[in-house]
Short mmCIF file of C-alpha atoms in Angstrom, two decimals:
data_model
loop_
_atom_site.label_atom_id
_atom_site.label_comp_id
_atom_site.label_asym_id
_atom_site.label_seq_id
_atom_site.Cartn_x
_atom_site.Cartn_y
_atom_site.Cartn_z
CA MET A 1 -73.78 39.96 23.02
CA MET A 2 -73.28 35.47 23.82
CA ASN A 3 -72.51 35.30 19.63
CA LYS A 4 -70.32 38.17 20.02
CA LYS A 5 -68.37 36.47 22.83
CA ARG A 6 -67.91 33.48 21.25
CA MET A 7 -66.71 34.70 18.30
CA ILE A 8 -63.85 36.56 19.93
CA ARG A 9 -62.79 33.38 21.41
CA ILE A 10 -63.51 31.91 17.86
CA GLY A 11 -60.69 34.46 16.99
CA ILE A 12 -58.03 33.92 19.48
CA VAL A 13 -58.23 30.59 19.38
CA LEU A 14 -57.09 30.67 15.59
CA ALA A 15 -54.85 33.25 16.19
CA ALA A 16 -53.21 31.04 18.48
CA ILE A 17 -53.13 28.60 16.30
CA ILE A 18 -51.55 30.23 13.37
CA ILE A 19 -48.58 32.01 15.68
CA VAL A 20 -48.07 28.62 16.63
CA PHE A 21 -48.47 27.03 12.99
CA LEU A 22 -45.74 30.24 12.03
CA ALA A 23 -43.42 29.46 14.82
CA LEU A 24 -43.15 25.80 13.35
CA ALA A 25 -42.40 26.86 10.04
CA ARG A 26 -40.27 29.50 11.14
CA LYS A 27 -38.21 26.01 12.86
CA GLN A 28 -38.20 23.86 10.00
CA GLY A 29 -37.08 26.17 7.28
CA TRP A 30 -40.79 26.42 5.51
CA LEU A 31 -40.99 29.70 6.08
CA GLY A 32 -38.27 32.21 6.97
CA GLU A 33 -34.54 32.18 6.94
CA LYS A 34 -33.89 32.84 10.57
CA ASN A 35 -33.08 28.73 11.59
CA LEU A 36 -30.62 28.16 8.12
CA ILE A 37 -27.08 26.92 9.32
CA GLU A 38 -24.86 29.30 7.92
CA VAL A 39 -21.93 27.63 5.81
CA THR A 40 -19.23 28.43 3.06
CA ALA A 41 -19.28 26.31 0.31
CA GLU A 42 -17.39 25.76 -3.27
CA LYS A 43 -17.59 23.93 -6.65
CA ALA A 44 -16.05 21.01 -7.15
CA ALA A 45 -13.55 21.93 -9.73
CA LEU A 46 -10.79 20.35 -12.40
CA ARG A 47 -7.45 21.05 -10.76
CA SER A 48 -3.63 19.53 -10.91
CA ILE A 49 -1.83 18.67 -7.35
CA THR A 50 1.46 17.10 -6.49
CA GLU A 51 0.99 15.16 -3.21
CA THR A 52 3.66 15.47 -0.60
CA VAL A 53 5.33 14.48 2.44
CA SER A 54 7.18 17.46 4.69
CA ALA A 55 10.36 17.01 6.63
CA ASN A 56 13.50 18.74 8.49
CA GLY A 57 16.88 18.44 8.45
CA LYS A 58 20.19 20.13 8.27
CA ILE A 59 22.15 21.06 4.86
CA GLN A 60 25.59 19.23 3.96
CA PRO A 61 28.38 18.73 1.68
CA GLU A 62 27.77 15.61 -0.44
CA VAL A 63 31.16 15.07 -0.08
CA GLU A 64 33.23 15.45 3.18
CA VAL A 65 35.81 14.18 4.43
CA LYS A 66 37.13 14.21 8.06
CA ILE A 67 40.54 13.97 8.23
CA SER A 68 42.36 12.90 12.33
CA PRO A 69 46.18 11.93 12.21
CA ASP A 70 48.00 9.29 12.30
CA VAL A 71 49.52 9.71 14.98
CA SER A 72 49.73 10.93 18.66
CA GLY A 73 51.37 14.68 19.37
CA GLU A 74 51.36 18.30 19.50
CA VAL A 75 50.72 20.39 16.56
CA VAL A 76 53.51 22.75 15.61
CA GLU A 77 52.28 24.54 12.77
CA LEU A 78 49.54 25.09 10.63
CA PHE A 79 48.92 25.87 7.46
CA VAL A 80 45.84 26.36 6.12
CA LYS A 81 42.45 28.34 8.38
CA GLU A 82 39.21 27.65 8.08
CA GLY A 83 37.47 28.78 4.21
CA ASP A 84 40.55 27.83 2.19
CA GLU A 85 40.57 25.84 -0.76
CA VAL A 86 43.14 22.95 -0.30
CA GLU A 87 44.34 20.79 -3.64
CA ALA A 88 44.88 16.49 -3.22
CA GLY A 89 48.35 16.84 -1.90
CA THR A 90 48.31 20.52 0.03
CA LEU A 91 50.35 20.03 3.18
CA LEU A 92 47.85 20.80 6.02
CA ALA A 93 49.66 20.81 9.13
CA ARG A 94 52.60 19.27 11.29
CA ILE A 95 53.09 17.42 13.82
CA ASP A 96 56.26 17.45 16.41
CA PRO A 97 58.70 15.30 14.40
CA LYS A 98 61.56 15.07 17.42
CA ILE A 99 59.96 11.23 19.00
CA TYR A 100 59.39 10.04 15.55
CA ALA A 101 62.56 11.07 13.63
CA SER A 102 64.78 9.52 17.17
CA ASN A 103 62.86 6.62 16.56
CA TYR A 104 63.79 6.05 13.10
CA ASP A 105 67.55 6.75 13.72
CA ARG A 106 67.86 3.99 16.36
CA MET A 107 65.24 1.10 14.15
CA LEU A 108 68.24 2.44 11.64
CA ALA A 109 71.06 1.76 13.59
CA GLY A 110 69.40 -1.99 14.79
CA LEU A 111 69.04 -2.20 11.36
CA ASN A 112 72.96 -1.79 10.43
CA THR A 113 73.73 -3.89 13.50
CA GLN A 114 71.71 -6.88 12.54
CA LYS A 115 73.68 -6.37 9.10
CA ALA A 116 76.68 -5.96 10.62
CA ASN A 117 75.46 -9.70 12.53
CA LEU A 118 74.54 -11.12 9.39
CA ALA A 119 77.60 -9.99 7.67
CA ASN A 120 79.89 -12.09 10.94
CA THR A 121 78.13 -15.24 10.26
CA ARG A 122 78.41 -15.27 7.13
CA ALA A 123 81.97 -15.10 7.79
CA ARG A 124 81.43 -17.86 10.71
CA VAL A 125 79.76 -20.13 7.79
CA ALA A 126 83.46 -19.57 5.94
CA GLN A 127 85.32 -20.64 8.65
CA VAL A 128 83.80 -23.89 9.70
CA GLN A 129 83.34 -24.85 6.28
CA ALA A 130 86.89 -24.58 6.06
CA GLN A 131 87.62 -26.60 9.64
CA PHE A 132 84.66 -29.14 7.83
CA ILE A 133 87.50 -29.66 4.57
CA ASN A 134 90.19 -30.20 7.16
CA ALA A 135 88.55 -32.41 9.19
CA ARG A 136 86.84 -34.60 6.38
CA ALA A 137 90.16 -35.15 5.08
CA SER A 138 91.51 -36.08 7.84
CA PHE A 139 88.91 -38.91 8.02
CA GLU A 140 89.47 -39.83 4.70
CA ARG A 141 93.05 -40.53 5.52
CA SER A 142 91.94 -42.35 8.99
CA ASP A 143 90.04 -44.82 6.93
CA ARG A 144 92.56 -46.13 4.59
CA LEU A 145 94.61 -46.19 7.13
CA PHE A 146 92.44 -48.43 9.24
CA LYS A 147 91.69 -50.20 6.15
CA GLU A 148 94.95 -51.36 6.38
CA ASN A 149 95.79 -52.02 10.08
CA ALA A 150 98.28 -48.89 10.35
CA ILE A 151 96.16 -46.85 13.14
CA SER A 152 94.75 -48.10 15.74
CA ALA A 153 90.66 -48.24 16.59
CA SER A 154 90.46 -44.96 18.69
CA GLU A 155 92.25 -42.88 16.46
CA PHE A 156 89.97 -43.69 13.53
CA ASP A 157 86.89 -42.75 15.71
CA ALA A 158 88.69 -39.55 17.01
CA ALA A 159 88.62 -38.45 13.30
CA LYS A 160 85.50 -39.54 11.89
CA SER A 161 84.54 -37.74 15.53
CA ALA A 162 86.13 -35.08 14.53
CA PHE A 163 84.54 -34.77 10.86
CA GLU A 164 80.85 -35.16 11.98
CA VAL A 165 81.52 -32.11 14.72
CA ALA A 166 82.73 -29.91 12.34
CA LYS A 167 79.89 -31.05 9.61
CA ALA A 168 77.08 -30.81 12.68
CA GLU A 169 79.07 -26.87 12.85
CA VAL A 170 78.57 -26.36 9.18
CA THR A 171 74.85 -26.47 9.43
CA ALA A 172 74.65 -24.73 12.30
CA ALA A 173 76.25 -22.15 10.80
CA GLU A 174 74.21 -21.91 7.88
CA GLU A 175 71.08 -21.94 10.08
CA SER A 176 72.70 -18.20 12.09
CA VAL A 177 73.30 -17.17 8.19
CA LYS A 178 69.16 -18.11 7.39
CA ALA A 179 68.37 -15.99 11.36
CA ALA A 180 70.91 -13.40 10.83
CA GLU A 181 68.83 -13.21 7.98
CA TYR A 182 64.91 -12.90 9.26
CA SER A 183 66.74 -10.25 11.88
CA VAL A 184 67.34 -8.16 8.84
CA LYS A 185 64.08 -8.86 7.88
CA SER A 186 62.39 -7.73 10.91
CA ALA A 187 65.14 -4.89 11.43
CA GLU A 188 64.54 -3.34 8.06
CA ALA A 189 60.83 -3.99 8.62
CA SER A 190 60.65 -1.27 11.96
CA VAL A 191 62.84 1.32 10.07
CA LYS A 192 60.16 1.50 7.30
CA GLU A 193 57.30 1.87 10.22
CA ALA A 194 59.28 4.39 11.58
CA GLY A 195 60.11 6.35 8.40
CA GLU A 196 56.12 5.79 7.89
CA ASN A 197 55.43 7.09 11.18
CA LEU A 198 57.86 10.07 10.65
CA TYR A 199 56.59 10.73 7.03
CA LYS A 200 53.13 10.66 9.30
CA THR A 201 53.53 13.58 11.50
CA SER A 202 53.51 15.83 7.94
CA ILE A 203 49.29 15.83 7.46
CA TYR A 204 48.26 16.50 3.83
CA ALA A 205 44.60 16.63 1.86
CA PRO A 206 43.49 13.61 0.60
CA VAL A 207 40.90 15.18 -1.68
CA SER A 208 40.23 18.47 -3.12
CA GLY A 209 38.04 21.05 -1.67
CA THR A 210 36.82 23.77 0.55
CA VAL A 211 38.51 23.54 4.37
CA SER A 212 34.57 23.75 5.94
CA LYS A 213 36.16 23.51 9.84
CA LEU A 214 39.12 23.19 11.19
CA ASN A 215 39.15 21.56 15.20
CA VAL A 216 42.33 22.73 16.74
CA GLU A 217 45.38 25.27 17.49
CA LYS A 218 48.68 25.75 16.94
CA GLY A 219 50.42 24.05 20.00
CA GLU A 220 47.29 21.51 21.06
CA ARG A 221 48.10 18.02 21.49
CA VAL A 222 45.61 15.36 19.01
CA ALA A 223 45.69 11.46 19.42
CA GLY A 224 46.69 9.51 16.35
CA ALA A 225 43.85 7.35 15.39
CA SER A 226 43.93 3.37 16.27
CA GLN A 227 41.88 0.18 16.41
CA PHE A 228 40.11 1.57 19.48
CA SER A 229 39.61 4.60 18.45
CA SER A 230 39.43 7.52 15.52
CA GLY A 231 41.88 9.69 16.82
CA THR A 232 41.37 13.18 17.65
CA GLU A 233 40.11 15.31 14.22
CA ILE A 234 41.76 18.14 12.93
CA LEU A 235 39.56 19.77 10.27
CA ARG A 236 36.77 18.90 7.53
CA ILE A 237 37.46 19.43 3.31
CA ALA A 238 34.30 19.09 1.76
CA ASN A 239 33.34 20.09 -1.71
CA LEU A 240 30.50 22.81 -1.12
CA ALA A 241 30.01 22.67 -4.88
CA VAL A 242 27.58 20.43 -4.62
CA MET A 243 25.42 20.31 -1.04
CA GLU A 244 23.35 18.06 0.33
CA VAL A 245 20.13 17.93 2.31
CA ILE A 246 19.01 15.22 5.34
CA VAL A 247 16.34 14.53 6.59
CA SER A 248 14.21 12.54 8.76
CA VAL A 249 11.01 11.16 7.53
CA ASN A 250 8.34 9.36 9.30
CA GLU A 251 8.48 5.72 8.94
CA ASN A 252 4.08 6.34 8.09
CA ASP A 253 5.81 8.32 4.79
CA ILE A 254 8.60 6.50 4.18
CA VAL A 255 6.92 4.52 1.45
CA ARG A 256 5.72 6.78 -0.54
CA VAL A 257 8.55 8.08 -1.27
CA ALA A 258 11.38 6.79 -4.13
CA ILE A 259 14.55 7.47 -5.44
CA ASN A 260 14.98 10.47 -7.70
CA ASP A 261 11.57 12.00 -6.24
CA THR A 262 11.81 16.00 -6.99
CA ALA A 263 11.57 17.94 -4.03
CA LEU A 264 11.74 21.63 -3.15
CA VAL A 265 13.93 22.70 -0.19
CA GLU A 266 13.60 25.79 1.38
CA VAL A 267 16.32 27.47 3.67
CA ASP A 268 15.96 29.73 6.69
CA SER A 269 18.06 31.78 5.92
CA TYR A 270 16.44 32.60 2.83
CA LEU A 271 13.32 33.65 3.02
CA ASN A 272 10.33 33.19 0.19
CA ARG A 273 12.32 31.35 -1.79
CA LYS A 274 12.23 27.51 -2.87
CA PHE A 275 15.01 25.35 -4.23
CA LYS A 276 15.01 22.05 -6.24
CA GLY A 277 16.67 19.30 -5.09
CA ILE A 278 16.26 15.30 -5.85
CA ILE A 279 16.64 12.66 -4.05
CA THR A 280 19.82 10.04 -4.01
CA GLN A 281 19.43 8.14 -1.05
CA ILE A 282 17.07 6.44 1.40
CA ALA A 283 18.22 4.43 4.56
CA THR A 284 17.92 1.23 4.84
CA SER A 285 17.62 1.17 8.31
CA ALA A 286 15.60 3.42 10.95
CA ASN A 287 16.45 6.24 13.45
CA VAL A 288 13.90 5.27 16.84
CA THR A 289 14.37 7.51 20.19
CA GLY A 290 11.90 7.80 22.69
CA LEU A 291 10.61 4.74 24.70
CA SER A 292 8.35 2.89 24.52
CA ALA A 293 5.17 4.03 23.32
CA ASP A 294 6.85 7.84 22.90
CA GLN A 295 9.13 5.72 20.41
CA VAL A 296 9.66 8.12 16.96
CA THR A 297 10.68 6.00 13.96
CA ASN A 298 12.35 8.01 10.91
CA PHE A 299 14.82 6.98 8.02
CA ASP A 300 17.09 9.18 6.22
CA VAL A 301 16.72 10.39 3.63
CA LYS A 302 19.26 12.28 1.42
CA ILE A 303 18.59 14.97 -0.67
CA ARG A 304 20.56 16.61 -3.78
CA MET A 305 20.49 20.29 -4.34
CA LEU A 306 20.42 21.30 -7.95
CA PRO A 307 23.03 24.09 -8.54
CA GLU A 308 21.03 25.53 -11.07
CA SER A 309 18.68 26.43 -8.72
CA TYR A 310 20.43 28.28 -6.99
CA SER A 311 23.14 30.07 -9.50
CA ASP A 312 22.31 33.36 -8.95
CA LEU A 313 23.49 33.53 -5.53
CA LYS A 314 26.95 32.46 -6.44
CA VAL A 315 29.85 34.60 -5.46
CA LYS A 316 31.17 35.91 -8.97
CA GLY A 317 35.07 34.92 -9.07
CA GLN A 318 34.55 32.11 -6.60
CA PRO A 319 33.19 29.42 -9.02
CA THR A 320 33.82 26.32 -5.78
CA ALA A 321 32.01 28.54 -3.49
CA SER A 322 28.47 27.91 -2.04
CA PRO A 323 25.68 30.02 -0.83
CA PHE A 324 25.03 27.72 1.54
CA ARG A 325 26.66 26.40 4.79
CA PRO A 326 27.15 23.20 6.61
CA GLY A 327 24.80 23.01 9.36
CA MET A 328 22.46 25.19 8.13
CA SER A 329 17.88 24.29 8.90
CA ALA A 330 16.13 23.61 6.08
CA THR A 331 12.54 22.10 5.27
CA VAL A 332 11.50 20.09 2.18
CA ASP A 333 8.62 18.93 0.57
CA ILE A 334 8.97 15.49 -1.38
CA GLN A 335 6.77 15.26 -4.56
CA THR A 336 5.63 11.94 -4.48
CA GLU A 337 2.91 11.31 -6.72
CA SER A 338 1.20 13.99 -9.48
CA ALA A 339 -2.30 13.83 -10.73
CA PHE A 340 -3.31 16.11 -13.89
CA ASN A 341 -6.69 17.75 -14.53
CA VAL A 342 -8.70 16.06 -11.94
CA LEU A 343 -11.48 16.68 -10.10
CA THR A 344 -10.72 18.25 -6.54
CA VAL A 345 -12.33 20.14 -3.90
CA PRO A 346 -10.76 22.12 -0.64
CA ILE A 347 -9.24 18.78 1.95
CA GLN A 348 -11.47 20.60 4.85
CA ALA A 349 -14.84 19.73 2.78
CA VAL A 350 -14.01 15.48 3.13
CA THR A 351 -15.31 14.24 6.58
CA THR A 352 -14.86 11.26 7.69
CA ARG A 353 -17.87 9.33 9.95
CA GLN A 354 -19.12 5.68 10.36
CA ASP A 355 -21.36 4.53 7.77
CA THR A 356 -25.06 5.13 7.74
CA VAL A 357 -28.29 4.69 6.57
CA LYS A 358 -30.94 7.16 5.15
CA LYS A 359 -34.14 6.57 6.52
CA GLU A 360 -37.27 8.28 5.41
CA THR A 361 -39.54 10.09 8.01
CA LYS A 362 -42.66 12.32 7.39
CA GLY A 363 -42.88 15.69 6.68
CA PRO A 364 -45.25 18.01 5.03
CA PRO A 365 -45.79 17.21 0.91
CA GLU A 366 -43.48 19.22 -0.51
CA ARG A 367 -40.40 18.28 1.80
CA ASN A 368 -39.66 14.98 2.86
CA THR A 369 -36.52 14.87 4.62
CA GLU A 370 -34.48 12.49 5.03
CA GLU A 371 -33.33 11.40 8.33
CA VAL A 372 -29.24 10.24 8.46
CA VAL A 373 -28.82 7.67 11.10
CA SER A 374 -25.55 6.27 12.44
CA ASN A 375 -24.45 2.03 12.59
CA LYS A 376 -22.47 2.66 15.15
CA SER A 377 -21.84 -1.42 14.78
CA ALA A 378 -21.07 -1.37 10.84
CA GLU A 379 -18.03 -1.09 9.00
CA PRO A 380 -14.87 1.20 9.51
CA ALA A 381 -15.80 4.77 9.08
CA GLN A 382 -16.49 6.14 5.61
CA GLU A 383 -15.19 9.63 3.12
CA TYR A 384 -18.25 11.73 2.86
CA VAL A 385 -19.05 15.60 1.86
CA PHE A 386 -22.13 17.51 1.82
CA VAL A 387 -23.56 18.30 -1.57
CA ILE A 388 -25.71 21.48 -1.42
CA LYS A 389 -29.18 20.96 -2.98
CA GLU A 390 -32.23 22.94 -3.10
CA GLY A 391 -30.95 24.68 -0.35
CA ALA A 392 -30.21 21.59 1.92
CA ALA A 393 -27.14 19.79 3.12
CA GLU A 394 -27.70 16.19 1.14
CA LEU A 395 -24.63 13.52 2.84
CA GLN A 396 -22.77 12.11 -0.72
CA LYS A 397 -20.19 9.40 0.00
CA VAL A 398 -17.23 9.35 -1.87
CA LYS A 399 -14.20 8.09 -2.50
CA THR A 400 -10.34 10.10 -2.38
CA GLY A 401 -6.87 9.64 -3.64
CA ILE A 402 -4.20 12.01 -3.74
CA GLN A 403 -4.29 15.05 -2.21
CA ASP A 404 -1.94 18.30 -1.80
CA ASN A 405 -2.09 21.51 1.18
CA SER A 406 -5.13 22.44 -0.03
CA PHE A 407 -7.23 20.32 -2.28
CA ILE A 408 -7.84 17.06 -2.72
CA ARG A 409 -8.57 14.38 -5.42
CA ILE A 410 -11.80 13.11 -5.56
CA VAL A 411 -12.38 10.04 -7.44
CA GLU A 412 -16.45 8.62 -7.05
CA GLY A 413 -19.24 9.71 -5.59
CA LEU A 414 -19.42 13.73 -7.57
CA THR A 415 -19.32 15.72 -10.72
CA GLU A 416 -18.14 19.44 -11.75
CA ALA A 417 -21.39 20.74 -11.01
CA ASP A 418 -21.57 19.74 -7.76
CA GLU A 419 -21.10 22.83 -5.19
CA VAL A 420 -19.59 21.01 -1.78
CA ILE A 421 -19.60 23.03 1.85
CA THR A 422 -15.92 23.89 3.31
CA GLY A 423 -16.81 25.29 6.69
CA PRO A 424 -17.50 25.91 9.17
CA TYR A 425 -14.68 22.85 10.19
CA ARG A 426 -17.01 22.01 13.58
CA ALA A 427 -20.12 22.15 11.10
CA VAL A 428 -18.97 19.37 8.26
CA SER A 429 -16.93 17.01 10.81
CA ARG A 430 -19.41 16.83 13.80
CA THR A 431 -22.53 18.69 13.68
CA LEU A 432 -24.51 19.29 9.97
CA LYS A 433 -26.74 16.63 9.20
CA ASP A 434 -27.67 15.15 5.90
CA GLY A 435 -30.88 17.33 5.23
CA ASP A 436 -30.53 20.18 7.32
CA ARG A 437 -31.53 23.80 5.78
CA VAL A 438 -28.43 25.92 4.81
CA LYS A 439 -27.14 28.88 3.65
CA VAL A 440 -23.96 29.66 1.93
CA VAL A 441 -22.70 32.83 2.88
CA ASP A 442 -19.50 34.33 2.45
CA LYS A 443 -16.01 33.43 4.68
CA SER A 444 -14.64 36.47 5.95
CA ALA A 445 -18.64 37.13 7.10
CA LEU A 446 -18.65 33.45 8.67
CA PHE A 447 -15.54 34.56 10.17
CA GLU A 448 -17.09 38.03 11.52
CA LYS A 449 -20.00 36.66 13.04
CA LYS A 450 -18.03 34.20 15.13
CA LYS A 451 -15.83 36.55 16.67
#
């Protein structure tokens, strides 16, 4: 009886030991799959990728001329409307010319007065020259008579004085002629200026193009341009045949952008359509917005849209018309670098962690695990991926290259045969450890489980 009880006790102890061992085995992954980490995975593959820089901006004509008047006044006539095609030299508008016509007439009258004064001065020169000739002859006679003692010294002095006065009057009259000539030139300049101002009351197109913007109406008053102001902008003439996108590129990305880089342009008005463009200009000075720590530094980049990429949108019979209007919003992907047939993995498969070391730990004979220990005192963070090997996640250091929106190039650390873990993101970036047992599942199944 005692032996039987003893055997029961031994059986209970053995059963307990077996249960504990099975629980430990299941927990450590030696038995079953209950504690396996479910992940998604994808093999590294050869692809062609293109690195891009994205930016937002507005569409504008590549050539757009802002027209302001040179004179002030009321707009009395408008000969164009917005959207009209004009040739260089076309009369666009006219400002009330009355005051400028009156000023021109006044300047012209002043010029005629100065010309009359000049003629009078020249006549005066002829008069004083005749008086000078007479005074010189009288002086010469007085000089001979004085030498012959035929006249007194006082008479000789009077003749000499009259000669000197006549000589000075000739010089003064000649200088008066010069002054009158200068006055005539000044009056001519005033007449020319008044004539130009009168001419400028009629505004002509400096270039050929489309009236893209009309800012005034007939009857409005406008201010002329001066050294302190550019004047009132009346209208704009643009060449809509060639359009460009002006975008702002962040200072961190501008170093990767170069002249003649190609770009794909998405215009909000044309959904699911991409147009081609080429970079023509990069600003050398930055646009800074915000204050202190909130400052944002961007550089303007101009991208010419290639007409052949939207030729099907042009209206027949209107070769200069454009499907785009100035001010439309656009998103641009600038293609900065391309790599063809290179080894790539999804971007989310690459994680950045502190430099790590691997430490051997004891375990069952059939599975020596490696524990990853963070070395927080060491070097900057390194790039890693998790490679699946024999059902476990193995941390693999890699060197990356360019990337597009979906994939990143692996320069060193992987081969085409390697299968890397791509999700979930939290596991790849934070929770997953080197040596953890994993189970590869479909992405949709993982998402459903998460829900």
